[in-house]
MMTF fields as JSON, N, C-alpha, C and O atoms, coordinates in Angstrom:
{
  "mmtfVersion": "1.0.0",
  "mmtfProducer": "UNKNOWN",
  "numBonds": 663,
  "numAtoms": 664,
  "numGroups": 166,
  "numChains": 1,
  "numModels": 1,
  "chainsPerModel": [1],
  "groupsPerChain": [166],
  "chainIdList": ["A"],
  "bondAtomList": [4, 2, 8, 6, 12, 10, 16, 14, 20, 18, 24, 22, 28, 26, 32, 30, 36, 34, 40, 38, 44, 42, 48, 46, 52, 50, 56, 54, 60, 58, 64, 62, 68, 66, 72, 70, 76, 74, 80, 78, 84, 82, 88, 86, 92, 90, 96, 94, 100, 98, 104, 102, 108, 106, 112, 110, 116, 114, 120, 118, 124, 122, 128, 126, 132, 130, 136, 134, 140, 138, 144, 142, 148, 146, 152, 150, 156, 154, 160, 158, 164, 162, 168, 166, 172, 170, 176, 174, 180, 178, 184, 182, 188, 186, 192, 190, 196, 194, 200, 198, 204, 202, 208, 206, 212, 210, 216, 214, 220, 218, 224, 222, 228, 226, 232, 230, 236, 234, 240, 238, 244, 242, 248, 246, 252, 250, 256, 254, 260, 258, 264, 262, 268, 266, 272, 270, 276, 274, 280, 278, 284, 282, 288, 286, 292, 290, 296, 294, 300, 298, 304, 302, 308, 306, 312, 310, 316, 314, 320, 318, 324, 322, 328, 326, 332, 330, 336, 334, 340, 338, 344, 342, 348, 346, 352, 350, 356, 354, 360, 358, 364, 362, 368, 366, 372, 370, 376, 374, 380, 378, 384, 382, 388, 386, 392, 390, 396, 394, 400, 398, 404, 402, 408, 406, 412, 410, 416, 414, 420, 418, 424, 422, 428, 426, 432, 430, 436, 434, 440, 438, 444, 442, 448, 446, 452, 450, 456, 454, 460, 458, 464, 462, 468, 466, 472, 470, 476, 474, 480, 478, 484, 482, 488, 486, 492, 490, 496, 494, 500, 498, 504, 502, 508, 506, 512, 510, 516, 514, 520, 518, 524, 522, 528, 526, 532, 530, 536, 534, 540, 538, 544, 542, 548, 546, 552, 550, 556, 554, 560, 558, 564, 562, 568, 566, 572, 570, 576, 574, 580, 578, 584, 582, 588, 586, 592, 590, 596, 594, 600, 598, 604, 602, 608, 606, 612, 610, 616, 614, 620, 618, 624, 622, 628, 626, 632, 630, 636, 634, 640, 638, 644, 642, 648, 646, 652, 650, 656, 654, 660, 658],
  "bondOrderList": [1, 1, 1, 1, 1, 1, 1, 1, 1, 1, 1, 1, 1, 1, 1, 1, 1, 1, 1, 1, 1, 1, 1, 1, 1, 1, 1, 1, 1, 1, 1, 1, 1, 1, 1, 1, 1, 1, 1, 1, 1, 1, 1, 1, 1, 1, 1, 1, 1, 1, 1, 1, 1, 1, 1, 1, 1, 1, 1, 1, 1, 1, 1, 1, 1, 1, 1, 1, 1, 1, 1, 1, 1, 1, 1, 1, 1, 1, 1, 1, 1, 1, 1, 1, 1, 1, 1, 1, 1, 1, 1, 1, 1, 1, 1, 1, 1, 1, 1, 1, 1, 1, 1, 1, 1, 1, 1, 1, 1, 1, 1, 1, 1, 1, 1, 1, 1, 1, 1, 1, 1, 1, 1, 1, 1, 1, 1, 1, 1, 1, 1, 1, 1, 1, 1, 1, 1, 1, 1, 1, 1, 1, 1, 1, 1, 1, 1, 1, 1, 1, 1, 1, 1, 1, 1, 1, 1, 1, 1, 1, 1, 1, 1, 1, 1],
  "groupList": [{"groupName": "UNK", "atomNameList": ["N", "CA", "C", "O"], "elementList": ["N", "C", "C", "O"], "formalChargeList": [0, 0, 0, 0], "bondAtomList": [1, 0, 2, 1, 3, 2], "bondOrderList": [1, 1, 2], "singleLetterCode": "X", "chemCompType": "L-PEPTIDE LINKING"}],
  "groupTypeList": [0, 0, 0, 0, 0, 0, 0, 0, 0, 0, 0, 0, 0, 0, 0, 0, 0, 0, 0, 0, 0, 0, 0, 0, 0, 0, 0, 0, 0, 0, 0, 0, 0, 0, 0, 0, 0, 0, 0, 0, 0, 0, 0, 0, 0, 0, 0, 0, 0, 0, 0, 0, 0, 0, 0, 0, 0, 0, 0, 0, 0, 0, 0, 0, 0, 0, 0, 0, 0, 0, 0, 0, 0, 0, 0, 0, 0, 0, 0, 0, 0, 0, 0, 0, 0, 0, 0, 0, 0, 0, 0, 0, 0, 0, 0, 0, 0, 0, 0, 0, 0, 0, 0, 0, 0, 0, 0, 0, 0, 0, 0, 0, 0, 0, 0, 0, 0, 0, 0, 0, 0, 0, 0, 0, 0, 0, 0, 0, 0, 0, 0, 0, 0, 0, 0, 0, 0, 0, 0, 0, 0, 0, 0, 0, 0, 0, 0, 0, 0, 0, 0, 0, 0, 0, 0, 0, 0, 0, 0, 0, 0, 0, 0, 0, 0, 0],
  "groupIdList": [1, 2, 3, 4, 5, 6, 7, 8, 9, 10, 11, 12, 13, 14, 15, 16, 17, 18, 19, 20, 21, 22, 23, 24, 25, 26, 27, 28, 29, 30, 31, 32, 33, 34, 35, 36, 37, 38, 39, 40, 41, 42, 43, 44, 45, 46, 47, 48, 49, 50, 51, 52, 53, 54, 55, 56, 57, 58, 59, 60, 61, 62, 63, 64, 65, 66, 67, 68, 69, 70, 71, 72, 73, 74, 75, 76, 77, 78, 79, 80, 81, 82, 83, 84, 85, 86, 87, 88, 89, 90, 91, 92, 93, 94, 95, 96, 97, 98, 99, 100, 101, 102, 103, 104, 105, 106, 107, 108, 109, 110, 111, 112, 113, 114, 115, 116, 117, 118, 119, 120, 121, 122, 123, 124, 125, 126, 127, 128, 129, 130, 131, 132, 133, 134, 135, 136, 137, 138, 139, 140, 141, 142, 143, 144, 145, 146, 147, 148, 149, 150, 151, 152, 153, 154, 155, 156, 157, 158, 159, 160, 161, 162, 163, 164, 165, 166],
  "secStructList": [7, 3, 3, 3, 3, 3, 6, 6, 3, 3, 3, 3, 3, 7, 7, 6, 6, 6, 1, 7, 1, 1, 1, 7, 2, 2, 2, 2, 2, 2, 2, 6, 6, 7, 1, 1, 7, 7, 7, 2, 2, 2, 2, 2, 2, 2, 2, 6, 7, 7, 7, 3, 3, 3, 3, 3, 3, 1, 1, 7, 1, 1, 1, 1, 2, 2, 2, 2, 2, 2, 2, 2, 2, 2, 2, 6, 6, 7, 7, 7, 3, 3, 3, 3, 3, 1, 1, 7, 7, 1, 1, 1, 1, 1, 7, 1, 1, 1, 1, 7, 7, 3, 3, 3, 3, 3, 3, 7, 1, 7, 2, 2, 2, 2, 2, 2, 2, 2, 2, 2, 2, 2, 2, 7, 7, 1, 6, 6, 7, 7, 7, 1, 3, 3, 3, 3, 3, 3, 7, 7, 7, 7, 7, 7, 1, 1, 7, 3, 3, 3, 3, 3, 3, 3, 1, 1, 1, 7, 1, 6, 6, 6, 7, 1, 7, 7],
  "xCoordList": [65.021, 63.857, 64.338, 65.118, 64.013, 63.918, 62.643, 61.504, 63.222, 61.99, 61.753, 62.531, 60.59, 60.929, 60.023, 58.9, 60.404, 59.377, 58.599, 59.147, 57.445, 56.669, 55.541, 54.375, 56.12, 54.86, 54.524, 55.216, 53.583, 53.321, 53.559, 53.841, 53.445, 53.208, 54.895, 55.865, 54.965, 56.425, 56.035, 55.106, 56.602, 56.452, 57.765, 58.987, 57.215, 58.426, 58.295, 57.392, 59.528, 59.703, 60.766, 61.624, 60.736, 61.904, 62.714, 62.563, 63.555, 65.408, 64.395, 63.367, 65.148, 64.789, 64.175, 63.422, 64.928, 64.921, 63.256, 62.645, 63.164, 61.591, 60.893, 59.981, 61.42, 60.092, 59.983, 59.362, 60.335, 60.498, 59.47, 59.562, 58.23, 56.631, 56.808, 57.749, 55.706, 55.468, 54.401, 53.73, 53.899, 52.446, 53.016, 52.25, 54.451, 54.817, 54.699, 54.861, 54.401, 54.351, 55.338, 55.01, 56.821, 57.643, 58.289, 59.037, 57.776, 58.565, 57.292, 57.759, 56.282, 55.11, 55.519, 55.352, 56.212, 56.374, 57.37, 57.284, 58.418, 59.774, 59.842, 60.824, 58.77, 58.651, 58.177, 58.682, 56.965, 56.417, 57.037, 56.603, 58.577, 59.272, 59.218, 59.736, 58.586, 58.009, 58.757, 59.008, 59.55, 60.188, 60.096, 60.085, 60.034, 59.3, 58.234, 57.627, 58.02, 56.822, 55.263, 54.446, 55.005, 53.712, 52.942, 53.271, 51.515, 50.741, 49.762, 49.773, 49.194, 48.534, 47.2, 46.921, 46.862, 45.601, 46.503, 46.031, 47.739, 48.011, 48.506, 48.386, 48.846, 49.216, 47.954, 48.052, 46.679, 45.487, 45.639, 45.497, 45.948, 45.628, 46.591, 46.348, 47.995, 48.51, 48.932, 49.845, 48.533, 47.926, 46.599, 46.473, 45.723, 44.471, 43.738, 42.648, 44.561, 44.004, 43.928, 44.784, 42.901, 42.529, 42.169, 41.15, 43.652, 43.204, 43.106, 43.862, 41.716, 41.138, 41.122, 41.384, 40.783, 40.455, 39.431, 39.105, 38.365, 37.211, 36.852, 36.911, 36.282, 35.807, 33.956, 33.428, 33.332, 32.582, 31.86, 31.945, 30.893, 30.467, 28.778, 28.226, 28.268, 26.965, 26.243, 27.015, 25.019, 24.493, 25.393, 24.729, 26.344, 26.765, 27.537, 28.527, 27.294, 27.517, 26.304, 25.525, 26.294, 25.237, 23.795, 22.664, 24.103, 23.074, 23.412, 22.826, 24.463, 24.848, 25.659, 25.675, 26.435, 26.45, 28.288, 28.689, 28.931, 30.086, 29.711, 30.157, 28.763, 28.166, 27.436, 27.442, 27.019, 26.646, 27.71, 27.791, 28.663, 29.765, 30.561, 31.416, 30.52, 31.366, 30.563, 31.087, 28.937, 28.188, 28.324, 28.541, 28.232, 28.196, 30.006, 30.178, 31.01, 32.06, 32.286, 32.916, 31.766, 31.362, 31.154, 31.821, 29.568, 28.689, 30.026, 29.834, 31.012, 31.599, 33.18, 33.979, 33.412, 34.674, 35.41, 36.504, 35.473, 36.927, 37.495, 36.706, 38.361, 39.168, 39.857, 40.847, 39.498, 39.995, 39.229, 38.787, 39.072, 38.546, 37.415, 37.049, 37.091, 35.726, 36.093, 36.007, 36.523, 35.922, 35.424, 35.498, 34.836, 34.311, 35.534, 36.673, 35.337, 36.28, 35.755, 34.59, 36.283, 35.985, 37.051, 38.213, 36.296, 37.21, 36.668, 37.507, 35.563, 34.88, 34.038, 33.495, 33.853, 33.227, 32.8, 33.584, 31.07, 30.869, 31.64, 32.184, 31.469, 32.132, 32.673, 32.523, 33.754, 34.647, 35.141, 36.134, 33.451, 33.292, 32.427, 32.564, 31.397, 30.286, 30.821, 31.588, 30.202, 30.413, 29.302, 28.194, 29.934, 28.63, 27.176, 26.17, 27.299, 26.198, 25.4, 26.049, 24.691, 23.823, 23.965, 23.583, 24.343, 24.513, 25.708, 25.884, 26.497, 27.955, 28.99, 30.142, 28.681, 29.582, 30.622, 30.679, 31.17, 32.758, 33.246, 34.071, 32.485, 33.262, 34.356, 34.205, 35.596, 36.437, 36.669, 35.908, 37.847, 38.017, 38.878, 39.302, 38.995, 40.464, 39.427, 38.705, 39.741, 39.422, 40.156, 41.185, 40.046, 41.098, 40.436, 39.287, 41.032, 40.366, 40.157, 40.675, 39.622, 39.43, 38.586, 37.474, 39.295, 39.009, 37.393, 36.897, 36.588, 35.319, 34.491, 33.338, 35.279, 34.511, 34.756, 34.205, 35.895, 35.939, 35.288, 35.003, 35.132, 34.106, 32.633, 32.196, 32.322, 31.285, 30.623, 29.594, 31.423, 31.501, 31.715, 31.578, 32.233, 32.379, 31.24, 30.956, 30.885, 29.518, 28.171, 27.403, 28.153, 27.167, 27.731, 27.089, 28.967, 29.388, 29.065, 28.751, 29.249, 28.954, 27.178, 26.73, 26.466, 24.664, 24.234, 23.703, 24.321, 23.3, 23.902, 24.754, 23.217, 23.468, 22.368, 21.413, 22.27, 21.264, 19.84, 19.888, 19.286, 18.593, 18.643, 19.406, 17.905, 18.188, 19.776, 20.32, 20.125, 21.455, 21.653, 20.895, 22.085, 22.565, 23.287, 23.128, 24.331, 25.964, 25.547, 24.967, 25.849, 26.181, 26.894, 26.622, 28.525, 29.75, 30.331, 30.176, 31.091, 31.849, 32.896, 32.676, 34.168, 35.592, 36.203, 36.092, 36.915, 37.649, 38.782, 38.916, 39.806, 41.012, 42.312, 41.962, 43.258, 43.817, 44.647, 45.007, 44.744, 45.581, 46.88, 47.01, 47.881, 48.882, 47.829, 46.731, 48.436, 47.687, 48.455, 49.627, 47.683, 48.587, 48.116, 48.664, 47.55, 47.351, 46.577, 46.795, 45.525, 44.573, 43.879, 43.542, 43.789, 43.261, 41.513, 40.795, 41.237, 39.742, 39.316, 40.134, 37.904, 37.028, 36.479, 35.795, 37.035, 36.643, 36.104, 36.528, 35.3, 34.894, 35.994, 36.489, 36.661, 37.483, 36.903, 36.251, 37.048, 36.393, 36.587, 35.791, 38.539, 38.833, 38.118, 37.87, 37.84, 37.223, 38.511, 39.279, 39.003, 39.74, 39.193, 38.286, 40.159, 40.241, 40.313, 39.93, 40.782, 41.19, 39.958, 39.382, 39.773, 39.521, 40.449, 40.233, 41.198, 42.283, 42.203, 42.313, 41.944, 42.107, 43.423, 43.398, 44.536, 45.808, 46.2, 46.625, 46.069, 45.983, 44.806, 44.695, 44.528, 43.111, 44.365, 45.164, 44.298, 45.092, 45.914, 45.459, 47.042, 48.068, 48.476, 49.668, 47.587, 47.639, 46.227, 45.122, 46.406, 45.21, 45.041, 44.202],
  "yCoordList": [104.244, 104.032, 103.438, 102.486, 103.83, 103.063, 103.018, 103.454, 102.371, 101.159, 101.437, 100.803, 102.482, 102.686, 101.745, 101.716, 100.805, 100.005, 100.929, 101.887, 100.626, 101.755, 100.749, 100.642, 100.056, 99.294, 98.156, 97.185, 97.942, 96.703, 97.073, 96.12, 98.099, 99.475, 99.332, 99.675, 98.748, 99.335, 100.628, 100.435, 101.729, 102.855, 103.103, 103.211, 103.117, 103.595, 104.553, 104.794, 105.387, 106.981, 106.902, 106.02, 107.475, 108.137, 108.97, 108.96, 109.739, 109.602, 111.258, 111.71, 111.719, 113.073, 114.507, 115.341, 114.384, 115.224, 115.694, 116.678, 113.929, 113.87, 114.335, 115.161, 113.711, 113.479, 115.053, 114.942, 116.253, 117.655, 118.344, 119.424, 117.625, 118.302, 118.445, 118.036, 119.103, 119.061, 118.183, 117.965, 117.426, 116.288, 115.191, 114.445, 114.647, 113.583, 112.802, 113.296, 111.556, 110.692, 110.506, 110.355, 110.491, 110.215, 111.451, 111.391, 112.646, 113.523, 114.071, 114.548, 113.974, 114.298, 113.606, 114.128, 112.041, 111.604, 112.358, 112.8, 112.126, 112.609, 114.133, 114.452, 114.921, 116.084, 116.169, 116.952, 115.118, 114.709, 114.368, 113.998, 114.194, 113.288, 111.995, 111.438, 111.367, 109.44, 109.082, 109.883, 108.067, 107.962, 106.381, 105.774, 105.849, 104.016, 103.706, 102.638, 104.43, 104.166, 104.302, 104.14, 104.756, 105.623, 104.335, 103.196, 104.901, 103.698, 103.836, 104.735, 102.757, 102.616, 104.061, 104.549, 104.315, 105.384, 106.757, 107.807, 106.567, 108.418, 107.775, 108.649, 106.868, 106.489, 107.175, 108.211, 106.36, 106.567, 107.692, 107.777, 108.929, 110.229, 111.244, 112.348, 110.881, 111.191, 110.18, 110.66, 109.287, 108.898, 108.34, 107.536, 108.477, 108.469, 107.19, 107.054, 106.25, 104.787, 104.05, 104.222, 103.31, 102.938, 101.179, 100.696, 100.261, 98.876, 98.228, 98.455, 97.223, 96.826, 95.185, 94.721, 94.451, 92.84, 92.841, 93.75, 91.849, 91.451, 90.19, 89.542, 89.699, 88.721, 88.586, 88.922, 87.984, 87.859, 86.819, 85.985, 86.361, 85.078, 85.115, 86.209, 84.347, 83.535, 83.451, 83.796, 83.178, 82.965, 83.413, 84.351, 83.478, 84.26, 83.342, 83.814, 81.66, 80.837, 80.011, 79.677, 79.731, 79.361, 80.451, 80.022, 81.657, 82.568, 84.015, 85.082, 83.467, 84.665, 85.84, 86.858, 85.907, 86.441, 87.229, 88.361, 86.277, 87.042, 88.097, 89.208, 87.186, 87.896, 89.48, 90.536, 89.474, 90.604, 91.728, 92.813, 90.942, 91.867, 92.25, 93.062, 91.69, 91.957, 93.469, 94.517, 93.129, 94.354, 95.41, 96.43, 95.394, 96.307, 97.062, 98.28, 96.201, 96.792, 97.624, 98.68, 97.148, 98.224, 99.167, 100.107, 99.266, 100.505, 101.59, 102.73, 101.6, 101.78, 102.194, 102.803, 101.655, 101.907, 101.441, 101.921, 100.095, 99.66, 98.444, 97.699, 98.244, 96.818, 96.207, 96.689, 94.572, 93.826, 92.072, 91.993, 91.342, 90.154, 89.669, 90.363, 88.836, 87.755, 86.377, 85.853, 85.785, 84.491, 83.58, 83.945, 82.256, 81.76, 81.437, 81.452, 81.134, 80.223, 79.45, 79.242, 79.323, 78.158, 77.42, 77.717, 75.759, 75.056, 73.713, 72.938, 73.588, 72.287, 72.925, 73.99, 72.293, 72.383, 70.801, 69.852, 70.741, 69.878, 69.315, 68.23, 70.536, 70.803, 71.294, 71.504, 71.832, 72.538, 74.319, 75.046, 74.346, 76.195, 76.284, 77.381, 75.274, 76.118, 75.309, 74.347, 75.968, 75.576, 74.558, 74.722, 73.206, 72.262, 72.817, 72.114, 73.813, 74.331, 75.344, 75.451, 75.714, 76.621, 77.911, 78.944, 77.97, 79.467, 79.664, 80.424, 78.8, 78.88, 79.16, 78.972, 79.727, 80.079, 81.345, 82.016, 81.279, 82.392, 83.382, 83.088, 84.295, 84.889, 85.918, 86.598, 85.888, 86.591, 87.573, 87.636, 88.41, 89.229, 90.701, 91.006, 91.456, 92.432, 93.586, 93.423, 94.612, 95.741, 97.11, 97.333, 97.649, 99.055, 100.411, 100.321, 101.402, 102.236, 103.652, 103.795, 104.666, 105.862, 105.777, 105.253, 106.392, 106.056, 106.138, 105.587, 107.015, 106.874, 105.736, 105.435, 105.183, 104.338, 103.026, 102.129, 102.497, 101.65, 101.555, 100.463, 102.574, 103.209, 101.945, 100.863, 102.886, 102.844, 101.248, 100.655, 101.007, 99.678, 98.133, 96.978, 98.917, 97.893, 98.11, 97.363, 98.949, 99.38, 98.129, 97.438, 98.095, 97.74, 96.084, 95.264, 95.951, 94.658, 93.704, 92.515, 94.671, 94.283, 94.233, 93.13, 95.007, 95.175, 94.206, 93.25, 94.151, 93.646, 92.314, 91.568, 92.16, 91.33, 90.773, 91.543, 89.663, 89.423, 88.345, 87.779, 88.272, 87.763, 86.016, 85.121, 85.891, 84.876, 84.77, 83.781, 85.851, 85.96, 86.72, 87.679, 86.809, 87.564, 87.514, 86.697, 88.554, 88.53, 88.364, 89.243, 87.228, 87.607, 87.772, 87.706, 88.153, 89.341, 89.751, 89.252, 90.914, 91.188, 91.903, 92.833, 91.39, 91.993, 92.631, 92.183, 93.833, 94.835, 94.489, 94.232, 94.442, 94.518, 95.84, 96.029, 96.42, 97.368, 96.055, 94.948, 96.633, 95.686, 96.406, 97.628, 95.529, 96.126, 96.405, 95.869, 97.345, 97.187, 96.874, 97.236, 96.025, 95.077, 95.959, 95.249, 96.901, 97.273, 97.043, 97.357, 96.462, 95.297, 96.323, 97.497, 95.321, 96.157, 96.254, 97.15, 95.294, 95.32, 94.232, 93.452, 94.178, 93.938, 92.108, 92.048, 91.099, 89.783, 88.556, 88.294, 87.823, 86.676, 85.845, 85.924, 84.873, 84.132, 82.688, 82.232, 81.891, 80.451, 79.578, 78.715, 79.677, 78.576, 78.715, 79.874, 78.063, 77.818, 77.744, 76.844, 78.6, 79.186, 78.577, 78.891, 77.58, 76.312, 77.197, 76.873, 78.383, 78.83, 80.115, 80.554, 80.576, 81.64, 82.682, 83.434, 83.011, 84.084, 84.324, 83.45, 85.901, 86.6, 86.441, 86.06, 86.663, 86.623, 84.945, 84.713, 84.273, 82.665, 82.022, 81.089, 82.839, 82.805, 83.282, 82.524, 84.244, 85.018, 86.197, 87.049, 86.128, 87.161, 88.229, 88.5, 88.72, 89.15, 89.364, 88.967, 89.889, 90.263, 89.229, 89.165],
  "zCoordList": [37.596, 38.427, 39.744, 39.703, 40.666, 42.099, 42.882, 42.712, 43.743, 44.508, 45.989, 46.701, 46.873, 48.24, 48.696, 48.193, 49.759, 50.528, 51.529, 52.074, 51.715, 52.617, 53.349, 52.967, 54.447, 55.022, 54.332, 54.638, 53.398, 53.392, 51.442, 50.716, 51.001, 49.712, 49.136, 49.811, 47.745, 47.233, 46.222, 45.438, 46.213, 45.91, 44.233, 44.33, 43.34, 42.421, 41.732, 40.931, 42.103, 41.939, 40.824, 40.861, 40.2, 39.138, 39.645, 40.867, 39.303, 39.888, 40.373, 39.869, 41.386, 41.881, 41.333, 41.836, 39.925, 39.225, 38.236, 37.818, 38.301, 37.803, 39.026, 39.047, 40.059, 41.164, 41.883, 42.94, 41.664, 42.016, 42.468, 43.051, 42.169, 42.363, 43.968, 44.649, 44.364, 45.865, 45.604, 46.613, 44.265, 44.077, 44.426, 45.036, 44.225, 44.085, 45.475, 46.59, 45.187, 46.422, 47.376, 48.553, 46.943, 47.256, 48.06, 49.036, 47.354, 47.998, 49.396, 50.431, 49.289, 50.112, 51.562, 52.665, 51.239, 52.117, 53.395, 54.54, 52.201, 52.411, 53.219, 53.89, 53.064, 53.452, 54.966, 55.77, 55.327, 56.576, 57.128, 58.219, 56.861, 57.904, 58.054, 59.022, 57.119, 56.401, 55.892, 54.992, 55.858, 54.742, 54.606, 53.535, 55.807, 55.636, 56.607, 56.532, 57.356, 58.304, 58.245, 59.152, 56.503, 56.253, 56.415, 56.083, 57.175, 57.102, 55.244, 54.402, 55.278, 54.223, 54.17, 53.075, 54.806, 54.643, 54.392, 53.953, 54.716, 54.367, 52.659, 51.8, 52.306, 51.242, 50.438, 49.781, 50.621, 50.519, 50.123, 48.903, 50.796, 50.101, 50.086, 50.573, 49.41, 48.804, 47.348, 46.676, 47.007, 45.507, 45.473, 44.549, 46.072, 45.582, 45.316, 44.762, 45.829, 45.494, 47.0, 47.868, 47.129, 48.163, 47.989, 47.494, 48.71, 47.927, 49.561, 50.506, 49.495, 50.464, 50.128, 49.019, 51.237, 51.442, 51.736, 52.498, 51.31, 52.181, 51.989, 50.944, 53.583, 53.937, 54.408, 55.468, 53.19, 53.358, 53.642, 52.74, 54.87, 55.64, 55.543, 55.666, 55.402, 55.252, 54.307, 53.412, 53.686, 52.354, 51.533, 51.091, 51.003, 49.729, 49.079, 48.52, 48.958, 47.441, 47.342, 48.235, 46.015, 45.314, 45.045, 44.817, 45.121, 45.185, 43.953, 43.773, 43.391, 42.559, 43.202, 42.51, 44.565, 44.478, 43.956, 44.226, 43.283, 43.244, 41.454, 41.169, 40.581, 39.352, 40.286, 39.653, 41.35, 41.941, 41.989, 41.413, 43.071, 42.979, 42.131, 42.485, 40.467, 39.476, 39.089, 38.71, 39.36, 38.988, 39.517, 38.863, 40.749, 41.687, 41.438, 41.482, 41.225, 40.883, 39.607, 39.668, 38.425, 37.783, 37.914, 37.483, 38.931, 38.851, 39.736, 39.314, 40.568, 41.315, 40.888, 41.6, 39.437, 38.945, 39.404, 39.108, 40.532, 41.079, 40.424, 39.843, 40.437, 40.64, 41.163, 41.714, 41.178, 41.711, 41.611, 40.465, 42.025, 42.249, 43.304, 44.253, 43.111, 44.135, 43.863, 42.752, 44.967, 45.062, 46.025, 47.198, 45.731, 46.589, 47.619, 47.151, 49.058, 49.658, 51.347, 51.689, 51.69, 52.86, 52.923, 52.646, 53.564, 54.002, 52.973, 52.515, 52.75, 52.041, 51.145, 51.44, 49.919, 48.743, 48.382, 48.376, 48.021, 47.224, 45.929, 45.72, 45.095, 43.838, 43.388, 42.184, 44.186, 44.18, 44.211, 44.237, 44.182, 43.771, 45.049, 45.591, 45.825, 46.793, 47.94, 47.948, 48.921, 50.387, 50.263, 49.752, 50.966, 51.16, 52.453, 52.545, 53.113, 54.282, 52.979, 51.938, 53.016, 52.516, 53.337, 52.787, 54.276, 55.138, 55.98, 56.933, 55.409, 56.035, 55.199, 55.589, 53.73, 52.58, 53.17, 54.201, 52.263, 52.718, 50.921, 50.055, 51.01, 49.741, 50.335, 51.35, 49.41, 49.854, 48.718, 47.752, 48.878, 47.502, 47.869, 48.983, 46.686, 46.851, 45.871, 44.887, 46.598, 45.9, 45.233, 45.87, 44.644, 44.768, 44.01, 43.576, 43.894, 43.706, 44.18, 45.287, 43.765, 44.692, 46.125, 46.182, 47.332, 48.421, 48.791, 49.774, 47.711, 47.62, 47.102, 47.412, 46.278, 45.104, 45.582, 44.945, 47.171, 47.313, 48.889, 49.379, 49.465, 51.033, 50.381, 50.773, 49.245, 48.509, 47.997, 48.32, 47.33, 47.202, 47.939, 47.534, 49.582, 50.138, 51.331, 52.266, 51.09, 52.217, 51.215, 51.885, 50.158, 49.23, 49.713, 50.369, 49.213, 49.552, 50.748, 50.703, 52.021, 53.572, 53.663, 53.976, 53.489, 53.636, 52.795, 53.361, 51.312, 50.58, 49.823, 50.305, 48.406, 47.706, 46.817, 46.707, 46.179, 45.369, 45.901, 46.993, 45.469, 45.708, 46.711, 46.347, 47.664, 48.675, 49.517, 50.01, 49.465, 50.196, 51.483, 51.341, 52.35, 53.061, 54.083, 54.99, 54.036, 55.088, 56.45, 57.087, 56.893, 58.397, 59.192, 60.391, 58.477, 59.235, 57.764, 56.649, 58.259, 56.769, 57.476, 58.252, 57.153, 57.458, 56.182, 55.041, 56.591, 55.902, 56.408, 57.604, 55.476, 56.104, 55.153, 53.988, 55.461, 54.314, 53.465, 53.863, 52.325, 51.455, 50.663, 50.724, 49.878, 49.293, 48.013, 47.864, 47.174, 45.8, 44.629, 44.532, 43.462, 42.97, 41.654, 40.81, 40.962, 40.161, 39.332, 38.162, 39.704, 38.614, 37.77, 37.921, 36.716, 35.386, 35.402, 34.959, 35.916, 36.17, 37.106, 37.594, 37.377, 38.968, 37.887, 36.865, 38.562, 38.025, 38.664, 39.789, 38.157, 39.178, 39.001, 37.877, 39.971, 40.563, 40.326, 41.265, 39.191, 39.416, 39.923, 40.296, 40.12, 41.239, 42.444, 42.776, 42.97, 44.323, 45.304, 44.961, 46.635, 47.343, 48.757, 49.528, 48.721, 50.401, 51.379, 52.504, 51.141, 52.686, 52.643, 51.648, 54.271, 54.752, 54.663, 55.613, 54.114, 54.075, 52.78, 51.92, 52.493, 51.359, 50.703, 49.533, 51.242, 51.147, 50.666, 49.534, 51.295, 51.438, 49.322, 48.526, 49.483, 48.081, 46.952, 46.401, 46.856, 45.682, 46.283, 47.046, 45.878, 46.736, 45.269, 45.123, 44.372, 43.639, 42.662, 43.034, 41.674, 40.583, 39.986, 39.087]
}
């Protein structure tokens, strides 16, 4: 087995002989003339997985809404995590402002199911909540087995800075 770094993406291909498809990732690259420069979206669609960050800002602790997003990840088939974060917590899980909360979180998935899911993520939410910015950012993907609420409570504004993994 070996290991190609690709941007921010480690890629592992089996010895040549396996990797022979014109499907294979490695060789798709290799064919474009890529061989470490691919950005994350052509990754995107030549394997089919699409892993994202988001930063989400205003009503969204104490209102339910990361149990929202575990749902909504379901309905959606992706995975990855939610949690609360900021800079101050009463109790360690909510933002002490009522409209200054910070949920953050990691997604992955088919490039539809995570469009999809993070469009739902950015507009809505549950009841007495609602976003007032929402940042996308591209992410590495860590392979997560499934979409989970996060109970530690996460000091920082940085997704990355929160959990640098599943």
């Amino acid at each position: 087995m070996r290991w190609l770094f690709l941007g921010l993406v480690w890629l592992s291909a089996a010895m040549d002989d396996e990797c022979a498809e014109d499907g294979c990732a490695l060789n798709i690259l290799q064919l474009s003339g890529r061989k470490t420069d691919a950005s994350l979206e052509e990754l995107d669609e030549v394997n089919g997985t699409s892993c994202r960050n988001f930063i989400l800002k205003g009503k969204v602790q104490m209102v339910h809404y990361r149990n929202w997003a575990v749902g909504k990840a379901s309905h959606y088939g992706v995975k990855g995590w939610v949690a609360n974060g900021g800079d101050k917590s009463y109790d360690g899980s909510h933002s002490p402002c009522p409209t200054c909360g910070c949920v953050l979180g990691h997604v992955e998935g088919s490039g539809k199911a995570v469009s999809g899911f993070l469009k739902e993520m950015c507009r809505g939410g549950p009841a007495h909540s609602y976003v007032s910015s929402c940042k996308v950012e591209n992410a590495g993907c860590y392979g997560c087995r499934s979409f989970y609420k996060e109970n530690h409570f996460c000091q920082t504004w940085t997704v990355s800075h929160c959990k640098s993994r599943c």
